[in-house]
Coordinates of C-alpha atoms in Angstrom, one line a residue:
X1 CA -47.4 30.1 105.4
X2 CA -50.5 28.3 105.7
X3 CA -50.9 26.3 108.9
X4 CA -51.8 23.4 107.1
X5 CA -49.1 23.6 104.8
X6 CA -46.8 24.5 107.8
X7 CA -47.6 21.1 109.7
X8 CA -47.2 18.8 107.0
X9 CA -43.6 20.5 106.6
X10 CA -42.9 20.0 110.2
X11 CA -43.9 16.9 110.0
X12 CA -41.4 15.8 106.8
X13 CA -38.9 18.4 109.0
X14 CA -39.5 16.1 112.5
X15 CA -38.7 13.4 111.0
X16 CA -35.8 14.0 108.9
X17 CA -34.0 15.6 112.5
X18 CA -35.1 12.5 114.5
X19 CA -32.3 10.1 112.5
X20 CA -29.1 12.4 112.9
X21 CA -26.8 13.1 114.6
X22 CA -26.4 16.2 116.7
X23 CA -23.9 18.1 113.8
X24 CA -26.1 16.8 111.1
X25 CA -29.3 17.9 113.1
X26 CA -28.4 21.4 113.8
X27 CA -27.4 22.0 109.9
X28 CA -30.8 20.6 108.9
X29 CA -32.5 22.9 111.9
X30 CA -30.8 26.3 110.5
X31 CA -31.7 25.2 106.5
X32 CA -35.0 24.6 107.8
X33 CA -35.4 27.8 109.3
X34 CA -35.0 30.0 106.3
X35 CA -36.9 27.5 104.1
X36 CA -40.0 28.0 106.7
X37 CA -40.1 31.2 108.0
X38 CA -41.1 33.9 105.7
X39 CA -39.0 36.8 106.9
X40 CA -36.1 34.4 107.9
X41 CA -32.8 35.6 105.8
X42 CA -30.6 33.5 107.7
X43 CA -30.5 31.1 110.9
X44 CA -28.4 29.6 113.6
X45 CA -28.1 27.8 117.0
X46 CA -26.7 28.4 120.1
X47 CA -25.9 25.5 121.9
X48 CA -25.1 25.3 125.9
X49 CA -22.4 23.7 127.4
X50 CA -20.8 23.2 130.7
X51 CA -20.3 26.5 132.6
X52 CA -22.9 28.0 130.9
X53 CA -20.3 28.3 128.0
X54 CA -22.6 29.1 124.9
X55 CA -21.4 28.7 121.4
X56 CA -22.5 28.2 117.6
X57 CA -22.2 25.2 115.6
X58 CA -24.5 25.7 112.9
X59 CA -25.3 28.6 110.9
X60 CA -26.7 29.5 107.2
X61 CA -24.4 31.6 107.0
X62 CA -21.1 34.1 108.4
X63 CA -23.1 36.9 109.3
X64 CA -25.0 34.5 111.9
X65 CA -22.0 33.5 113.4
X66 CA -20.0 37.0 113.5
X67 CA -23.5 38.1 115.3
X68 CA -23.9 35.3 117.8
X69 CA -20.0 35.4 118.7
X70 CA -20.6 39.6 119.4
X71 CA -23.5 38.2 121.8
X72 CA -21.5 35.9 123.3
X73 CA -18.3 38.5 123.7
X74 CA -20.4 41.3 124.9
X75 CA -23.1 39.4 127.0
X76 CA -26.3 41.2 125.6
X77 CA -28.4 40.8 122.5
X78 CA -32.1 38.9 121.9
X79 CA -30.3 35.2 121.8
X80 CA -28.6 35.8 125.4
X81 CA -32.3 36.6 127.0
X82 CA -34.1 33.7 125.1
X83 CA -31.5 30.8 126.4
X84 CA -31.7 32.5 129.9
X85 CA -34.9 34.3 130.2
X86 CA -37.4 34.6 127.9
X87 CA -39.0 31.5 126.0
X88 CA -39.3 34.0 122.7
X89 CA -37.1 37.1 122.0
X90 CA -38.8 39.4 119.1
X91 CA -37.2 42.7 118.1
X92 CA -39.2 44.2 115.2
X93 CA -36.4 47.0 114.7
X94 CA -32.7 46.4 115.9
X95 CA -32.0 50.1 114.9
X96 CA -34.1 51.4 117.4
X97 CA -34.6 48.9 120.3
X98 CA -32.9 50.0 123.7
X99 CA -32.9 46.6 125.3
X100 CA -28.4 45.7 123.7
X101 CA -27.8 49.3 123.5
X102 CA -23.9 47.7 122.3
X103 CA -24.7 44.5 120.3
X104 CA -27.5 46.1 118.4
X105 CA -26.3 49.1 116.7
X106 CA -22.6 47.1 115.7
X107 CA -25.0 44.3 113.7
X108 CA -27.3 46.9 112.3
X109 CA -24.1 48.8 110.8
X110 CA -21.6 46.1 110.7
X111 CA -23.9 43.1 109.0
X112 CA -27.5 45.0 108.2
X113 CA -29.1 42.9 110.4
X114 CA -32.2 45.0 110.5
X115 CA -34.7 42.3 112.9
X116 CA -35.0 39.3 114.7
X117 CA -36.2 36.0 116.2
X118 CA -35.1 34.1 118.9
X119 CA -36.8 31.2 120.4
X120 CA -34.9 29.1 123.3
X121 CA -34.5 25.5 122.7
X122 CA -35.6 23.3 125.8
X123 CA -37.0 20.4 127.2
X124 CA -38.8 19.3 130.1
X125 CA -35.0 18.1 131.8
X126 CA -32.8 20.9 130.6
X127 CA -32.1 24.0 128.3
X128 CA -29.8 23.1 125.2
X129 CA -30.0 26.6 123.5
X130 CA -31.6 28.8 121.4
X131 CA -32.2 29.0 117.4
X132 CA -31.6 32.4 116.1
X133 CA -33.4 33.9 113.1
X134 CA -32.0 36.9 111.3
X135 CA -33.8 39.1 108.7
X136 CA -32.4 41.9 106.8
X137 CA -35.6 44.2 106.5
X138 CA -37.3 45.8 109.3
X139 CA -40.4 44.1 111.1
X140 CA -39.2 40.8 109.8
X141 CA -41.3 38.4 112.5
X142 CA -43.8 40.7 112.7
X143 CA -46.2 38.8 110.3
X144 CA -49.5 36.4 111.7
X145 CA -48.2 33.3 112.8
X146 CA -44.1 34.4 112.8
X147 CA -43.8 33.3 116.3
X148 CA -46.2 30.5 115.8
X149 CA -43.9 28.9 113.0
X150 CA -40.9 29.7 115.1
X151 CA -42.1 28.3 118.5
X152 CA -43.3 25.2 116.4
X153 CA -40.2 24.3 114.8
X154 CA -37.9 25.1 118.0
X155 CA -40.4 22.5 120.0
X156 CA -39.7 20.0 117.0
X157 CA -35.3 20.9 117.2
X158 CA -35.3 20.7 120.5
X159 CA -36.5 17.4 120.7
X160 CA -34.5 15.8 117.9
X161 CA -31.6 17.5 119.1
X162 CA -32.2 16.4 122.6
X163 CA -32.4 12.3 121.0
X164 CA -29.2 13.0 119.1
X165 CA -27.3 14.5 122.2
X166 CA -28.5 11.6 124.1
X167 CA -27.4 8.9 121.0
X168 CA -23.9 10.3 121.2
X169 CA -23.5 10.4 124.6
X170 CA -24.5 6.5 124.9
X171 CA -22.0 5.6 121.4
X172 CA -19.4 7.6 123.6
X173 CA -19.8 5.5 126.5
X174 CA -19.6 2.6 125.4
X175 CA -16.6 3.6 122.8
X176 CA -15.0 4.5 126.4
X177 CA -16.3 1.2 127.9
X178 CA -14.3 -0.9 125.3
X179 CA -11.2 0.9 125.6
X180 CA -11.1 0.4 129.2
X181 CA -11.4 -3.4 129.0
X182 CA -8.9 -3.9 126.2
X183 CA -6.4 -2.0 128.7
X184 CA -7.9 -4.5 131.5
X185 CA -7.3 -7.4 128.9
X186 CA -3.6 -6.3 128.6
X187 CA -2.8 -6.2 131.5
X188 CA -4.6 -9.4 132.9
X189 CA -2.9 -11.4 130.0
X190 CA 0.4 -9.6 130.4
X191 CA 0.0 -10.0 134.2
X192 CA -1.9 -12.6 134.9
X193 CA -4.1 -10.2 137.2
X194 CA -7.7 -10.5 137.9
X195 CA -10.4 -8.1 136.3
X196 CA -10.5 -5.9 139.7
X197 CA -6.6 -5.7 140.3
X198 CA -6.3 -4.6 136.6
X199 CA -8.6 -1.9 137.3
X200 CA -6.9 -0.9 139.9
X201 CA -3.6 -0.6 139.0
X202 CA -5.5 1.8 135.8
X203 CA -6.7 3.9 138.9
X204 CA -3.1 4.1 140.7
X205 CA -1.6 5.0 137.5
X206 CA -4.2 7.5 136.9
X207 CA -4.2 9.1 140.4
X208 CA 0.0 9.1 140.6
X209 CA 0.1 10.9 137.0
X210 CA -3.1 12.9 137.6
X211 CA -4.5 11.8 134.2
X212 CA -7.8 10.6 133.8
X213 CA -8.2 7.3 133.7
X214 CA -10.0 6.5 130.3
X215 CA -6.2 8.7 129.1
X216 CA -4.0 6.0 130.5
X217 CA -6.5 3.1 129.1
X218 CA -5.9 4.6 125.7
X219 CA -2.3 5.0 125.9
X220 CA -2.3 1.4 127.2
X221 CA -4.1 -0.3 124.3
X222 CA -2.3 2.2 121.6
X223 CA 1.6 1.8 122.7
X224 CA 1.4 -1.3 125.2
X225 CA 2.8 1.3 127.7
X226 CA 2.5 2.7 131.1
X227 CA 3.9 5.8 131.8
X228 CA 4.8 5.5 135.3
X229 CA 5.9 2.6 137.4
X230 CA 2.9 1.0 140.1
X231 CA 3.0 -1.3 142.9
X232 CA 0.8 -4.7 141.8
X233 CA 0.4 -5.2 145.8
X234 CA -0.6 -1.6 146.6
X235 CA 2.7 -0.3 148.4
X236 CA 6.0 1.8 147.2
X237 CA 5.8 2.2 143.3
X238 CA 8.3 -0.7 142.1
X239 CA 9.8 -1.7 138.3
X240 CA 7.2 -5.4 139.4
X241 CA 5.2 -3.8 136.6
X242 CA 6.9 -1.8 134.1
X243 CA 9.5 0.7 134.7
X244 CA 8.4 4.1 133.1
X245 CA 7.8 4.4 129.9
X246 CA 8.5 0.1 129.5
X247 CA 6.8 -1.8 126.6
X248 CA 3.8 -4.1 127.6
X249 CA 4.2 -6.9 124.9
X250 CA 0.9 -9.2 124.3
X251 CA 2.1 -12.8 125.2
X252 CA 3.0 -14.8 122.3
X253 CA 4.1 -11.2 120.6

């Protein structure tokens, strides 16, 4: 593709990702891929997660995902070195490259996976993964510019998906933050306890059930129940708030 014609796509591409979400991002990233890149038959993403826990949620197709899980399971394979070690993974021939002597002969026989293109997807803080490009015919992303067009577009994902990671993660927060102060409302009206003696008896409940905390605030503001007894004055557990498993009624319910 002409480099020309190849930036003003990126561009359209760049900003299209930039006003998703992370789901609708990385099916827009993969579609992209195989609209783009000449020898690209089909596409996915590896994302990383806690643990180092690596997984797939986007892909053109099966065959990507059948491949990436066989990665995964066996450890090896061009996406494994690109998230860890390499910032571009190239293999012009699967059928005759020694570097996954397992996961390379099972996708060349079991899905005809013939070559492929891995660039990791990072930014200056972190890693988030890798996009993964498959192609059915030998020396696939071997043409001028193949890499170039990959490496592009991977700097362009990585940075929307970075935005949409860090959207959610915000919307979840405060999602979280509300339902902790309607539990803190319920039991300050209920009670007639102060912001920080609410809180605290959340935390008590949440330490004596070993629960997280955020858990017992949604239970709270779903069933107007606590599951365990608590001790408003910080002693022996007593029924002085609810016995276990005892409604919470709003006043004037």
């Amino acid at each position: 593709m002409p480099s020309e014609q190849l930036t003003n796509q990126l561009a359209v591409a760049a900003r299209d990702l930039g006003s998703e979400n992370v789901k609708v991002t990385l099916e827009k990233a993969v579609a992209l891929a195989v609209d783009l890149i000449e020898g690209c038959d089909s596409a996915g993403v590896s994302l990383v997660h806690r643990g180092k826990r690596l997984d797939t949620p986007a892909s053109t197709d099966d065959s990507v995902l059948h491949g990436d899980k066989l990665q995964y399971d066996l450890q090896e394979g061009p996406c494994m070195d690109a998230v860890w070690d390499q910032e571009i993974v190239i293999s012009p021939d699967l059928a005759h490259d020694d570097r996954w002597p397992t996961w390379a002969p099972r996708v060349v026989e079991e899905l005809g996976v013939r070559s492929m293109m891995c660039i990791q997807l990072f930014t200056d803080e972190k890693r988030l993964g890798a996009l993964n490009l498959y192609s059915k015919r030998t020396d696939g992303f071997t043409h001028d510019g193949d890499s170039h067009e990959g490496l592009a577009l991977a700097a362009h994902v990585a940075v929307a998906l970075a935005a949409a990671q860090e959207i959610e993660h915000l919307e979840t927060g405060l999602r979280n933050r509300a339902v902790i102060g309607q539990a803190l409302g319920i039991l300050m009206e209920r009670f007639g306890l102060t912001e920080d003696r609410a809180f605290q008896v959340l935390q008590r409940v949440s330490s004596q059930t070993n629960r997280k905390l955020l858990l017992i605030a949604t239970e709270l503001v779903h069933t107007r129940r606590l599951p365990a007894a608590v001790d408003l004055q910080g002693g022996t557990p007593s029924h002085e708030l609810s016995a276990p498993g005892s409604t919470l009624p709003l006043s004037g319910h």
